[in-house]
Every structure is written in C-alpha cells, then in structure tokens.
PDB file of C-alpha atoms and ligand atoms in Angstrom:
ATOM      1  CA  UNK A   1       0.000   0.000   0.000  1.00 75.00           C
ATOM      2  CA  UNK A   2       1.256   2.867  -1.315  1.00 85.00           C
ATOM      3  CA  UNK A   3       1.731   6.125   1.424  1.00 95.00           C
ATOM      4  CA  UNK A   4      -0.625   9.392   0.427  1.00 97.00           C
ATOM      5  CA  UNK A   5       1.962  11.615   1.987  1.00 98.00           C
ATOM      6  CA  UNK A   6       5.646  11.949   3.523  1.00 98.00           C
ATOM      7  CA  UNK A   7       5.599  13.879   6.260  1.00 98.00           C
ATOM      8  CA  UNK A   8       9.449  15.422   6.735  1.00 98.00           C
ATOM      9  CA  UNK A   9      10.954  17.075   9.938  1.00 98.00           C
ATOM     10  CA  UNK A  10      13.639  19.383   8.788  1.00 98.00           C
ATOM     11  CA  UNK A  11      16.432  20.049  11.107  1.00 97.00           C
ATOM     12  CA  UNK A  12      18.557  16.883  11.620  1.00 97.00           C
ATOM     13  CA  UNK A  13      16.837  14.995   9.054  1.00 98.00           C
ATOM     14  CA  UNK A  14      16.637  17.353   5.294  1.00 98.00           C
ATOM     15  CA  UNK A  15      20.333  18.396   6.516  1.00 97.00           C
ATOM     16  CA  UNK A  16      22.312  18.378   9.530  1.00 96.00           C
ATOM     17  CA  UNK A  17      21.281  21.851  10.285  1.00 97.00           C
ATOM     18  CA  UNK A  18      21.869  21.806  14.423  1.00 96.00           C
ATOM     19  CA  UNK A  19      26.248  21.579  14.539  1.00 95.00           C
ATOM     20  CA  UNK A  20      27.007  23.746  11.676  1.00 93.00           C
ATOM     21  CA  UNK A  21      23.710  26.261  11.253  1.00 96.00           C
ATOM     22  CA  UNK A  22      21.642  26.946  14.225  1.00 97.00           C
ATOM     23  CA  UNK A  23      24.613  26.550  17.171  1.00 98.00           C
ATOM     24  CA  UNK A  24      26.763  29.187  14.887  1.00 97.00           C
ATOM     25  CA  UNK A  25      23.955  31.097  14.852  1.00 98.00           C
ATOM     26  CA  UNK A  26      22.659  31.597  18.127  1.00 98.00           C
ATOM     27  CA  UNK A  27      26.279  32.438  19.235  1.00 98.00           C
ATOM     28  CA  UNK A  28      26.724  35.017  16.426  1.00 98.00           C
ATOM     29  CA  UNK A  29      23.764  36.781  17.865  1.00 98.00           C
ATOM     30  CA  UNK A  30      25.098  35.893  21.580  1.00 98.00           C
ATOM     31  CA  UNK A  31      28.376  37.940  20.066  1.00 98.00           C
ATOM     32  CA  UNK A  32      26.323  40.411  18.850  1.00 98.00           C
ATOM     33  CA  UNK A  33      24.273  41.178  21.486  1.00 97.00           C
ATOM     34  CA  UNK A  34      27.593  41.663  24.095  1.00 97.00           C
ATOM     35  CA  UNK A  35      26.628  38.420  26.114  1.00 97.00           C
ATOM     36  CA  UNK A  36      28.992  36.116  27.126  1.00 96.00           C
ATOM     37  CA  UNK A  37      26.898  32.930  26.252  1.00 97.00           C
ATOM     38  CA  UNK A  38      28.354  30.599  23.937  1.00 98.00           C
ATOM     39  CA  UNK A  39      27.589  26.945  23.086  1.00 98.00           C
ATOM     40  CA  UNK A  40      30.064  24.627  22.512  1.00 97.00           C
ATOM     41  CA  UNK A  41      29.446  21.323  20.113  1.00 97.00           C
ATOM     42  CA  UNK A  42      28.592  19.045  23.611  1.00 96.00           C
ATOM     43  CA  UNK A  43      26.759  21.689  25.274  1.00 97.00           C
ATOM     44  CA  UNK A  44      24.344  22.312  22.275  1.00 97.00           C
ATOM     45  CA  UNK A  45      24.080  18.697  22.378  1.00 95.00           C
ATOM     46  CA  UNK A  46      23.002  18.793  25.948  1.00 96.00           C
ATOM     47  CA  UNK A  47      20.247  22.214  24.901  1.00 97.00           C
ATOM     48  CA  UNK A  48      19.133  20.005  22.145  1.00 94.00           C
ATOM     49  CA  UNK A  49      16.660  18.142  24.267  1.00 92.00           C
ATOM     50  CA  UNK A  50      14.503  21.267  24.493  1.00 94.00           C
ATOM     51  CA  UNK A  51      12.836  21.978  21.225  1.00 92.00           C
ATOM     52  CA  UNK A  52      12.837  25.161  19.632  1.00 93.00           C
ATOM     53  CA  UNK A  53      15.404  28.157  19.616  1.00 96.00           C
ATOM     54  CA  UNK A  54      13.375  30.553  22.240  1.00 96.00           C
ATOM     55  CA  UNK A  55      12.837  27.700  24.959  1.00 95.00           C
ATOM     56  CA  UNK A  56      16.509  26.574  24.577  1.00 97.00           C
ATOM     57  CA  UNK A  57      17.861  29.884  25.458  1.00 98.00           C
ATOM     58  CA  UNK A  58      15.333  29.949  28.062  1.00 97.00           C
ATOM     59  CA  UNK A  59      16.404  26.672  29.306  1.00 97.00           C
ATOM     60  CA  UNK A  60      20.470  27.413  29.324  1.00 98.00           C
ATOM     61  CA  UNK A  61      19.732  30.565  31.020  1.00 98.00           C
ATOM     62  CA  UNK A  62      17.788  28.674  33.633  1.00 96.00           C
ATOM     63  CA  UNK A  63      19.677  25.412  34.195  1.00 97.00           C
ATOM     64  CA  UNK A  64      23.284  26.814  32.956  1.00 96.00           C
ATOM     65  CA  UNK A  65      23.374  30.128  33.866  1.00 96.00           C
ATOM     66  CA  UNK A  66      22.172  30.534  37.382  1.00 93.00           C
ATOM     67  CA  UNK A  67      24.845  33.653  37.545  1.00 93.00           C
ATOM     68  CA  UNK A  68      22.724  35.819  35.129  1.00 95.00           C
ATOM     69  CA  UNK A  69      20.700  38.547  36.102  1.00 94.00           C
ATOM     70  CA  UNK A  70      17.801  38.168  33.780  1.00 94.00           C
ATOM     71  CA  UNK A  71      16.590  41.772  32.706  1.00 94.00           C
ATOM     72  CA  UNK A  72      12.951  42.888  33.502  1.00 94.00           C
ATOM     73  CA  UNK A  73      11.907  42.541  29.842  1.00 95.00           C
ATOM     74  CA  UNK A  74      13.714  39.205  29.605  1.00 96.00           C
ATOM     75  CA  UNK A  75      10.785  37.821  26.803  1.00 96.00           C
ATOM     76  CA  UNK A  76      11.822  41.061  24.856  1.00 97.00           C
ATOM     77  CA  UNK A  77      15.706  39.679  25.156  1.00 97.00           C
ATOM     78  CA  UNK A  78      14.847  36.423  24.141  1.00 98.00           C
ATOM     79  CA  UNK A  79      12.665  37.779  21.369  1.00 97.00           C
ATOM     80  CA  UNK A  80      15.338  40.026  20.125  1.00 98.00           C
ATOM     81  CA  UNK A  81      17.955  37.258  19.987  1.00 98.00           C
ATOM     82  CA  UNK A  82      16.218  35.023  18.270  1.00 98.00           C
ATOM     83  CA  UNK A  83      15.178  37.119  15.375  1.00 98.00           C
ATOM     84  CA  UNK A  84      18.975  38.027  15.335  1.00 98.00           C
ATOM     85  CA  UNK A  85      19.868  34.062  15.454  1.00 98.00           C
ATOM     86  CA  UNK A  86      16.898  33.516  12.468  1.00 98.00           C
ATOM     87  CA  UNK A  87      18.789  36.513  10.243  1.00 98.00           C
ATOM     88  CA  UNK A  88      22.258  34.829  10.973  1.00 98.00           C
ATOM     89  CA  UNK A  89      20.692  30.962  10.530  1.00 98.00           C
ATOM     90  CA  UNK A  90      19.318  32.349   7.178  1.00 97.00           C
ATOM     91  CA  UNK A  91      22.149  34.110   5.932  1.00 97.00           C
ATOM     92  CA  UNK A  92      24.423  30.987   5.801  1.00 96.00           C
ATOM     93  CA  UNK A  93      21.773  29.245   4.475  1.00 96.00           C
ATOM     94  CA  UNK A  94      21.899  32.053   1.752  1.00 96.00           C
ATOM     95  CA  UNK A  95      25.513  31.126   1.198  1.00 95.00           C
ATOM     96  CA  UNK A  96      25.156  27.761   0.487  1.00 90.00           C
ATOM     97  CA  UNK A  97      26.351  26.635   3.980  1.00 85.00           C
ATOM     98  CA  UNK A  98      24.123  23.834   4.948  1.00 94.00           C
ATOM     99  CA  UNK A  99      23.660  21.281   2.090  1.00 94.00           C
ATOM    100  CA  UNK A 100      20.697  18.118   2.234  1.00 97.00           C
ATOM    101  CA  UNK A 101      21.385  14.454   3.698  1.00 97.00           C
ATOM    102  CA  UNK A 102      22.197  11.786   1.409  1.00 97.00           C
ATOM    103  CA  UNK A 103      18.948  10.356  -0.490  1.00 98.00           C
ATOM    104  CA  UNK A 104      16.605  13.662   0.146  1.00 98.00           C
ATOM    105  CA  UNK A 105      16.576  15.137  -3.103  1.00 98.00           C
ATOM    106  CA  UNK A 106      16.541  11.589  -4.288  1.00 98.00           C
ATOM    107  CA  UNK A 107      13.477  10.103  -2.429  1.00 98.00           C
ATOM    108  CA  UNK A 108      11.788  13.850  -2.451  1.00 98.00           C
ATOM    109  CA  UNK A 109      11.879  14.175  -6.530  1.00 98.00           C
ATOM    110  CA  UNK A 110      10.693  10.193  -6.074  1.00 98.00           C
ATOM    111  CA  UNK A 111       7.770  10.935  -4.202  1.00 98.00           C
ATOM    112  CA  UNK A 112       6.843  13.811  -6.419  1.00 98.00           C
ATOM    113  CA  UNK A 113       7.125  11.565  -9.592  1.00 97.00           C
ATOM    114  CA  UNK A 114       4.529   8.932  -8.441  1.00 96.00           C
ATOM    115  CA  UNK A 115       2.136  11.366  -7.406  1.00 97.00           C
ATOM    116  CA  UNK A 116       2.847  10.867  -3.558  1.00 98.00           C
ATOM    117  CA  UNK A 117       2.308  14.651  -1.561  1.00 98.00           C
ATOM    118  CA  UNK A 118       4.872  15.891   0.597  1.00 98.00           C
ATOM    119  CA  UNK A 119       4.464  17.858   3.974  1.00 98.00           C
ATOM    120  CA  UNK A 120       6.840  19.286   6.519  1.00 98.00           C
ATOM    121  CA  UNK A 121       6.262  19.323  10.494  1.00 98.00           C
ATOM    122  CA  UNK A 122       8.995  20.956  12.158  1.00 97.00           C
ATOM    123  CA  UNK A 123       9.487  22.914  15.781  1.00 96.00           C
ATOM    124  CA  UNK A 124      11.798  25.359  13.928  1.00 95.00           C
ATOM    125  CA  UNK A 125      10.919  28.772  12.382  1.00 94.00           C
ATOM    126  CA  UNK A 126       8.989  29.152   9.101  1.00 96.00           C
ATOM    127  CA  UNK A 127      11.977  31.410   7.658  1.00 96.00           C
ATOM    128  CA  UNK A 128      14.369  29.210   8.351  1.00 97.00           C
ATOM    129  CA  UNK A 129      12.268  26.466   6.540  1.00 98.00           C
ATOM    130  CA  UNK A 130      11.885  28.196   3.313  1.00 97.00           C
ATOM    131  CA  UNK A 131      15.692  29.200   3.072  1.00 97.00           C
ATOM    132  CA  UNK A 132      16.714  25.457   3.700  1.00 97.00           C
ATOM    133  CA  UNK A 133      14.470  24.784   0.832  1.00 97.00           C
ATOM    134  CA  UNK A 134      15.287  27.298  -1.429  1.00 97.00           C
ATOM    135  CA  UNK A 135      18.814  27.192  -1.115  1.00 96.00           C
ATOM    136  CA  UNK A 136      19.545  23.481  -0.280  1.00 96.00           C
ATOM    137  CA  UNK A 137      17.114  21.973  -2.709  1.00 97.00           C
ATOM    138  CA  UNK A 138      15.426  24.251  -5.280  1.00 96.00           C
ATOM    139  CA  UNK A 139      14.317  27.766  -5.843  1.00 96.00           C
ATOM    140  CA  UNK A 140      11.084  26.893  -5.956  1.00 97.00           C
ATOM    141  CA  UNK A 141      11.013  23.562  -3.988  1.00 98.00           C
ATOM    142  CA  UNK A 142       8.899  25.951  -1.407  1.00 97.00           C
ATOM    143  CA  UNK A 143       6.046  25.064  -3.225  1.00 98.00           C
ATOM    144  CA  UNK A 144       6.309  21.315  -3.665  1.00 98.00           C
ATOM    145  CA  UNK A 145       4.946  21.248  -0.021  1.00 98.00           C
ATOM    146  CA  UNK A 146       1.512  21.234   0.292  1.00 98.00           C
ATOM    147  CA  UNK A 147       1.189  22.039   4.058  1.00 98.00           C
ATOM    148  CA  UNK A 148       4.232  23.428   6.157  1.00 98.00           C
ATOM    149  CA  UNK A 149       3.866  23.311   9.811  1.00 98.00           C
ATOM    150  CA  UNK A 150       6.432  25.133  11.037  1.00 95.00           C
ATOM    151  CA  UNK A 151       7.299  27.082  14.727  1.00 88.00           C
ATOM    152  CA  UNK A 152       5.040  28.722  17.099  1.00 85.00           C
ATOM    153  CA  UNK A 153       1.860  27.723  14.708  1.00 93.00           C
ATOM    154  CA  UNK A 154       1.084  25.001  17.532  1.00 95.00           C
ATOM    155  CA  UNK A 155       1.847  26.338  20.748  1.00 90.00           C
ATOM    156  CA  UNK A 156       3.172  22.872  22.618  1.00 95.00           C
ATOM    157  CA  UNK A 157       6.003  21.385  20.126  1.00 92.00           C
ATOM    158  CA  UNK A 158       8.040  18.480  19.972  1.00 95.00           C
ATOM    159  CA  UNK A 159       7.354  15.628  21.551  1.00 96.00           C
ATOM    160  CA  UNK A 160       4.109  17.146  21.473  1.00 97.00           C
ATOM    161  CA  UNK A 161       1.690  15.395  18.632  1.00 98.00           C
ATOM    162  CA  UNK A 162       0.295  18.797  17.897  1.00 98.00           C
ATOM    163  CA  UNK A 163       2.726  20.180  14.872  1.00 98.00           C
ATOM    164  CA  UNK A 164       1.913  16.540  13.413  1.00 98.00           C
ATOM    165  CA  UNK A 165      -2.041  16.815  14.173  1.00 98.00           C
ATOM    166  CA  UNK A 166      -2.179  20.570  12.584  1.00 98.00           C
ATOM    167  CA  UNK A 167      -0.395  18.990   9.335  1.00 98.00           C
ATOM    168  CA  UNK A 168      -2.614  16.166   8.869  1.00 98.00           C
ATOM    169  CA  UNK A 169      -5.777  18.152   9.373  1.00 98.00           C
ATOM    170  CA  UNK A 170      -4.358  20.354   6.868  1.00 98.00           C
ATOM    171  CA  UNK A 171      -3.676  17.591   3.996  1.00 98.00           C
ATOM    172  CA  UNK A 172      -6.992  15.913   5.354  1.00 98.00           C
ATOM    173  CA  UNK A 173      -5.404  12.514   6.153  1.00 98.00           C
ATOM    174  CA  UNK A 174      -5.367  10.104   8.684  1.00 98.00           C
ATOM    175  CA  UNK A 175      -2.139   8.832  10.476  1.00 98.00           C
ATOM    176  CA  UNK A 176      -2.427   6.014   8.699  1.00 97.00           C
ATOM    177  CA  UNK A 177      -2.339   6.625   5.174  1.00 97.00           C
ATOM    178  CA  UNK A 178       1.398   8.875   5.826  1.00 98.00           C
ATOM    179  CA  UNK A 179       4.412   8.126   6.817  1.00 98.00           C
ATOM    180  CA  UNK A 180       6.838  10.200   8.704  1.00 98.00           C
ATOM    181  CA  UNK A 181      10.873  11.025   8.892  1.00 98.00           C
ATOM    182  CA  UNK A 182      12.500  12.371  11.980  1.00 98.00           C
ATOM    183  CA  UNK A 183      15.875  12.200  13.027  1.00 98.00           C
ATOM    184  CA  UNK A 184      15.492  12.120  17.133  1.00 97.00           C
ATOM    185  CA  UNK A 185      13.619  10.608  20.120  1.00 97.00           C
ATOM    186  CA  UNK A 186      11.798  14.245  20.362  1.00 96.00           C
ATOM    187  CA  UNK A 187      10.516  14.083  16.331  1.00 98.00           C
ATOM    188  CA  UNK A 188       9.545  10.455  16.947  1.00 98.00           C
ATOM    189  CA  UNK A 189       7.610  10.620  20.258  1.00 98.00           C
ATOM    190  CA  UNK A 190       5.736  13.348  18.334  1.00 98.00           C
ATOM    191  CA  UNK A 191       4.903  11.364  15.098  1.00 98.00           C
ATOM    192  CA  UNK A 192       4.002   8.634  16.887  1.00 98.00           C
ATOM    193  CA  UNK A 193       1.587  10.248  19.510  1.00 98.00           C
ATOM    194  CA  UNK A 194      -0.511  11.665  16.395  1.00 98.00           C
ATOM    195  CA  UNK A 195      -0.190   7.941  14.882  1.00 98.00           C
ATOM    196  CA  UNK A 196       2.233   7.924  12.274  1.00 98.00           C
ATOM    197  CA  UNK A 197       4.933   5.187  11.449  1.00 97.00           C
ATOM    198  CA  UNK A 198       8.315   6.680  11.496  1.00 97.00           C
ATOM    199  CA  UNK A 199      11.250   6.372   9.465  1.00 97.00           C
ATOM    200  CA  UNK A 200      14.421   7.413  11.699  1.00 98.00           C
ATOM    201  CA  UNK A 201      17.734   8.490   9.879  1.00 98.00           C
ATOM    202  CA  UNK A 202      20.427   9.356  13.355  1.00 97.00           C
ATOM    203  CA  UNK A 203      22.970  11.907  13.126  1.00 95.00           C
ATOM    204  CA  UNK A 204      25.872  12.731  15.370  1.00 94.00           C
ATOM    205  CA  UNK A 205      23.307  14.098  17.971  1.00 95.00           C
ATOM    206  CA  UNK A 206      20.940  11.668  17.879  1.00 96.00           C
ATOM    207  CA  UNK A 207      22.599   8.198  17.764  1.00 95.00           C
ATOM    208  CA  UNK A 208      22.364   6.994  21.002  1.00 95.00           C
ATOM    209  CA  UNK A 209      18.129   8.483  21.582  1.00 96.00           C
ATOM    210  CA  UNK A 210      15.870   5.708  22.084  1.00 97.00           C
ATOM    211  CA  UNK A 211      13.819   4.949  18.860  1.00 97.00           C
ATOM    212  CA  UNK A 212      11.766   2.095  19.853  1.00 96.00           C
ATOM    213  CA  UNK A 213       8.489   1.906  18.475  1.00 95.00           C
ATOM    214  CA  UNK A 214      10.015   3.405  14.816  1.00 96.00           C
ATOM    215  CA  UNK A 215       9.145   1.691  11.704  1.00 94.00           C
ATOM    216  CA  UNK A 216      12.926   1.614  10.644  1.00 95.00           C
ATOM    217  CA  UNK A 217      16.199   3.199  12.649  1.00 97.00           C
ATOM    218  CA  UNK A 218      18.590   3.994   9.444  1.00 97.00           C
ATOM    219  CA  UNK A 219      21.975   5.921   9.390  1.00 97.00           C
ATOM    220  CA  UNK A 220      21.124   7.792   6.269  1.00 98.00           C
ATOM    221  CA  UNK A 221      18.705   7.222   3.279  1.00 98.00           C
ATOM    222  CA  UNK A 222      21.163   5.734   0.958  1.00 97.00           C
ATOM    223  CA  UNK A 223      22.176   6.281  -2.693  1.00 97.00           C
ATOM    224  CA  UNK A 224      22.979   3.697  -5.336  1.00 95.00           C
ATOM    225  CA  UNK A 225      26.895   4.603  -4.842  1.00 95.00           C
ATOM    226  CA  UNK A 226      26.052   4.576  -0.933  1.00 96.00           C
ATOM    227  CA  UNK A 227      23.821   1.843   0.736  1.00 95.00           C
ATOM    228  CA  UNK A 228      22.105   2.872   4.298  1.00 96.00           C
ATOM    229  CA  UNK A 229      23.581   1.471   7.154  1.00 93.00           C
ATOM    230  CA  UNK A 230      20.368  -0.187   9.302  1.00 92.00           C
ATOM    231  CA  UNK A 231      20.872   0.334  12.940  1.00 92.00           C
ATOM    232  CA  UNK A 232      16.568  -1.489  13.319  1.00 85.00           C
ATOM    233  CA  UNK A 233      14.371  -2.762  11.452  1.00 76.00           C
ATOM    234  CA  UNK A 234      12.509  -6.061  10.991  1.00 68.00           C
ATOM    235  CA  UNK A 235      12.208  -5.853   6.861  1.00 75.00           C
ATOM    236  CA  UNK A 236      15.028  -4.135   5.144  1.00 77.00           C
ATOM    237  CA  UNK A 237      15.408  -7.341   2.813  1.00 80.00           C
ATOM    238  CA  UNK A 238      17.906  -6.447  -0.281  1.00 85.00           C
ATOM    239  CA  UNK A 239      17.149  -2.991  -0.005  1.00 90.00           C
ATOM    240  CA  UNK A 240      20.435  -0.590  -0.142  1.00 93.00           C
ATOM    241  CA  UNK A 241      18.348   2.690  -0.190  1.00 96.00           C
ATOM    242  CA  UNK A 242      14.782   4.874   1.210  1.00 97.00           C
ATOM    243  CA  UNK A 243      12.890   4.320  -1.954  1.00 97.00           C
ATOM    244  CA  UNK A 244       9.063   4.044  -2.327  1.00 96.00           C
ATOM    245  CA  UNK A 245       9.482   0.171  -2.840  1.00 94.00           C
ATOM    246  CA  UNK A 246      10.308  -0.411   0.562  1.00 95.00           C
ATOM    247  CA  UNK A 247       8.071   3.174   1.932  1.00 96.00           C
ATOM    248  CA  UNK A 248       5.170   0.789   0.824  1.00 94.00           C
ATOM    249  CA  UNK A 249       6.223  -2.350   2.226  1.00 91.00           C
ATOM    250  CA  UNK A 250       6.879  -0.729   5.334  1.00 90.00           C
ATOM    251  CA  UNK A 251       3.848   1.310   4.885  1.00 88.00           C
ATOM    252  CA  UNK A 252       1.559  -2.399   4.753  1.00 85.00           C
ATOM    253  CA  UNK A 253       3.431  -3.286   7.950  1.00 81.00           C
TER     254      UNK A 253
HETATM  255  C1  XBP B   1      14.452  21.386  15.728  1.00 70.06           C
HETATM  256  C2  XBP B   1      14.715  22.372  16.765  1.00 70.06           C
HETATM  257  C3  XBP B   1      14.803  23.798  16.417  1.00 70.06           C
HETATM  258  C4  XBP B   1      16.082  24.354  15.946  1.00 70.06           C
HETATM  259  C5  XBP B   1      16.056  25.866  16.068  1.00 70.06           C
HETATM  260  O1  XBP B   1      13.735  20.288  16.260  1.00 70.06           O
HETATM  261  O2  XBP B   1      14.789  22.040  17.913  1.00 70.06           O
HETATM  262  O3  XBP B   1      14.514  24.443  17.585  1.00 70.06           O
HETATM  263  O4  XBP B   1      17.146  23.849  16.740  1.00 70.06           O
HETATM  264  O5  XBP B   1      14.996  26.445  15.454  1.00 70.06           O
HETATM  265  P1  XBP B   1      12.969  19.286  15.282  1.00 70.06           P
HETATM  266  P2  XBP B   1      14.408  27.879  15.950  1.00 70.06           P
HETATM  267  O6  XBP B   1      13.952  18.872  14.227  1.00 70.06           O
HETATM  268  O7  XBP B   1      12.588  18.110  16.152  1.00 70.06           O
HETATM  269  O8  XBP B   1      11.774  19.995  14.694  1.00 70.06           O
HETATM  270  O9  XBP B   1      15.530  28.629  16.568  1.00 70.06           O
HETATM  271  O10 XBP B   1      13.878  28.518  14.706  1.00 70.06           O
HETATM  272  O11 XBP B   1      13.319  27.584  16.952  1.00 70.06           O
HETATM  273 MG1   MG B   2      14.855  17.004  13.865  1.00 70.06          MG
END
C-alpha cells in the first residue's frame, strides 16, 4: 500500500542543520548582542533536548546560567535574539552553507514523480524552513509542499503530537495513510503520539536516543553509490536505499 503523503521534519533529518547552522547562529547573535553565552558542540548537544530556539535559550539561562541577572523585559531579550539568530541561521543558508542528507533530493523528486504529496512538520521557524528549501534543494522547492507546519503555529512542540495533528488536518489525512521522517527521540515521540509510522535516519546528535516503536532506525537514506547502514528494522530485505518500494512495504506493515 502505497503512502498518500511523507511527512518530513527538517532540522537533523533534510540536513544536519543543528552543529554547523543553528549553534553558529545563536552564538553570532550571543556575540552580537555583548553576552557572554556561547555553546560549545557538547553543550548544544546537551540544549538540544529542548525543542525550539526561544525555549533553549530559556532553558540554558535557567539550568546553565544561574549567575545571570535576567533583565525585567527578559521575553523582549529572548525575542530580540532570536530574530537576530533567524537573520544569521538564514544568511548561511543564503551562502550555500548547509547542504541536504544523502537520499533527500533523491526520495523527495521520487515521491513527487509517483504522485505521492509531501508535507513538513517541524518545531523550527517558518523562515528558516523556506531558506533550507530554497537554497539546499530548489528555488522553488517551497512550493512542492503542500502544508508546512512550522514554529510557534502550535503552541506545545516536539514531543508534542500537535505540529503533526495541525499537518494532517491540513492535507486531510489520517495517520495512517502517511508516513513520517525524523531524526530524534523528540521528532519520533511526536509522530508517533498523532499515529504515524516513522522512518528514523540518526545523526551525530541523535545516535544513542531511544527509537523504539520506529518503523525503521537507518543511518542515512542511501544512494545507489552509498547503501544505508540499518541500525533497526525487521524488513530491510535487499534494499540498499529509502525508496518508495520499501516506503510501501513498510507502509503495509
Ligand atoms: C528542531 C529544533 C529547532 C532548531 C532551532 O527540532 O529544535 O529548535 O534547533 O529552530 P525538530 P528555531 O527537528 O525536532 O523539529 O531557533 O527557529 O526555533
Ligand atoms: Mg529534527
């Protein structure tokens, strides 16, 4: 059975976007902004469990940074540096900093072939969804996705359900007949609260999170020249590569 829609989460899983994009960021507009917060590759690692740019900083100010005097108009601060930390994110996007994982553009211009619609639930912020997209895969790959549910358009995010619930209302679909792709414990508890089977592809950050309950745990997608490395699954078979072959047989699972 054949899925209607794949559902993609974007950082971590279109392009490892967290390392290289958003920690640089948010420290350029740390730098910027004269404060002496910075976030080392472990330490992001460590903020990473907190979904979404304006919670993280809350949370390293709270649980890191019991030394600083938070201002009276704090949610101001945190407002400001984030829309300094989405310029910053974007502008490297711009310059071609960030490019996809191995087998997106493949399994993407796949899905559009056979007719299969493509959707994007993600905690991070709608500008820094259409840059990735415009820069990383297409000028106009924007509009290849029929819904994007992006940022503060649910107010409870990841591991929430409720970016995944406001999608699939919005494509008028059940669970069921989609399939999503995360890349950590966070995306996954959220697909699979609203229902969804979940394909997993790990990074660097995300290795070690506990996927049980995913449909398949993969290191990458795979291309011909470079077969997926399958970290779970109960029905990989022959298959070498994320191709709607084996979306449907995991899809009849
Ligand atoms: C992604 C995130 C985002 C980005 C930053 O999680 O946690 O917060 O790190 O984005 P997921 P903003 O891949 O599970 O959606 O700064 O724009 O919030
Ligand atoms: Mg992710």
């Amino acid at each position: 059975m054949t899925p209607e829609a794949l559902i993609f989460d974007v950082d971590g899983t279109l392009a490892d976007t967290e390392r290289d994009g958003h920690r640089v960021a948010f420290n350029a507009a740390f730098t910027e902004a004269g404060l002496d917060w910075r976030w080392d590759v472990d330490l992001y690692g460590e903020l990473l469990a907190v979904t979404g740019g304006k919670e993280r900083m809350r949370h390293y100010v709270e649980r890191y940074r019991p030394d600083y005097e938070k201002p009276a108009d704090f949610d101001v601060l945190i407002a400001r540096l984030h829309a300094a930390k989405t310029r910053h994110y974007t502008a490297l996007l711009g310059r071609g900093g960030i490019p996809l994982r191995a087998g997106v553009r493949r399994l993407i211009g796949e899905a559009r072939t056979r007719g299969v619609r493509l959707a994007i639930a993600t905690t991070t912020t709608p500008d820094n969804v259409s840059a990735l997209l415009r820069y990383a895969v297409a000028p106009e790959a924007e509009s290849w996705f029929e819904v994007i549910g992006a940022g503060d358009v649910v107010p409870a995010k990841k591991p929430a359900p409720d970016i995944y619930y406001y999608v699939l209302e919005r494509l008028g679909l059940e669970p069921a007949r989609c399939l999503a792709f995360e890349d950590s414990e966070n995306g996954l508890r959220s697909a699979q609260a609203a229902g969804l089977k979940t394909v997993i592809t790990v990074n660097d950050y995300t290795r070690a999170h506990d996927f049980r309950g995913a449909a398949i745990v993969l290191d990458q997608l795979g291309e011909p020249d470079r077969p997926f490395g399958v970290l779970s699954s109960t029905m990989v078979g022959d298959a070498t590569l994320v191709n709607l072959d084996l979306l449907n047989r995991l899809h009849a699972l």
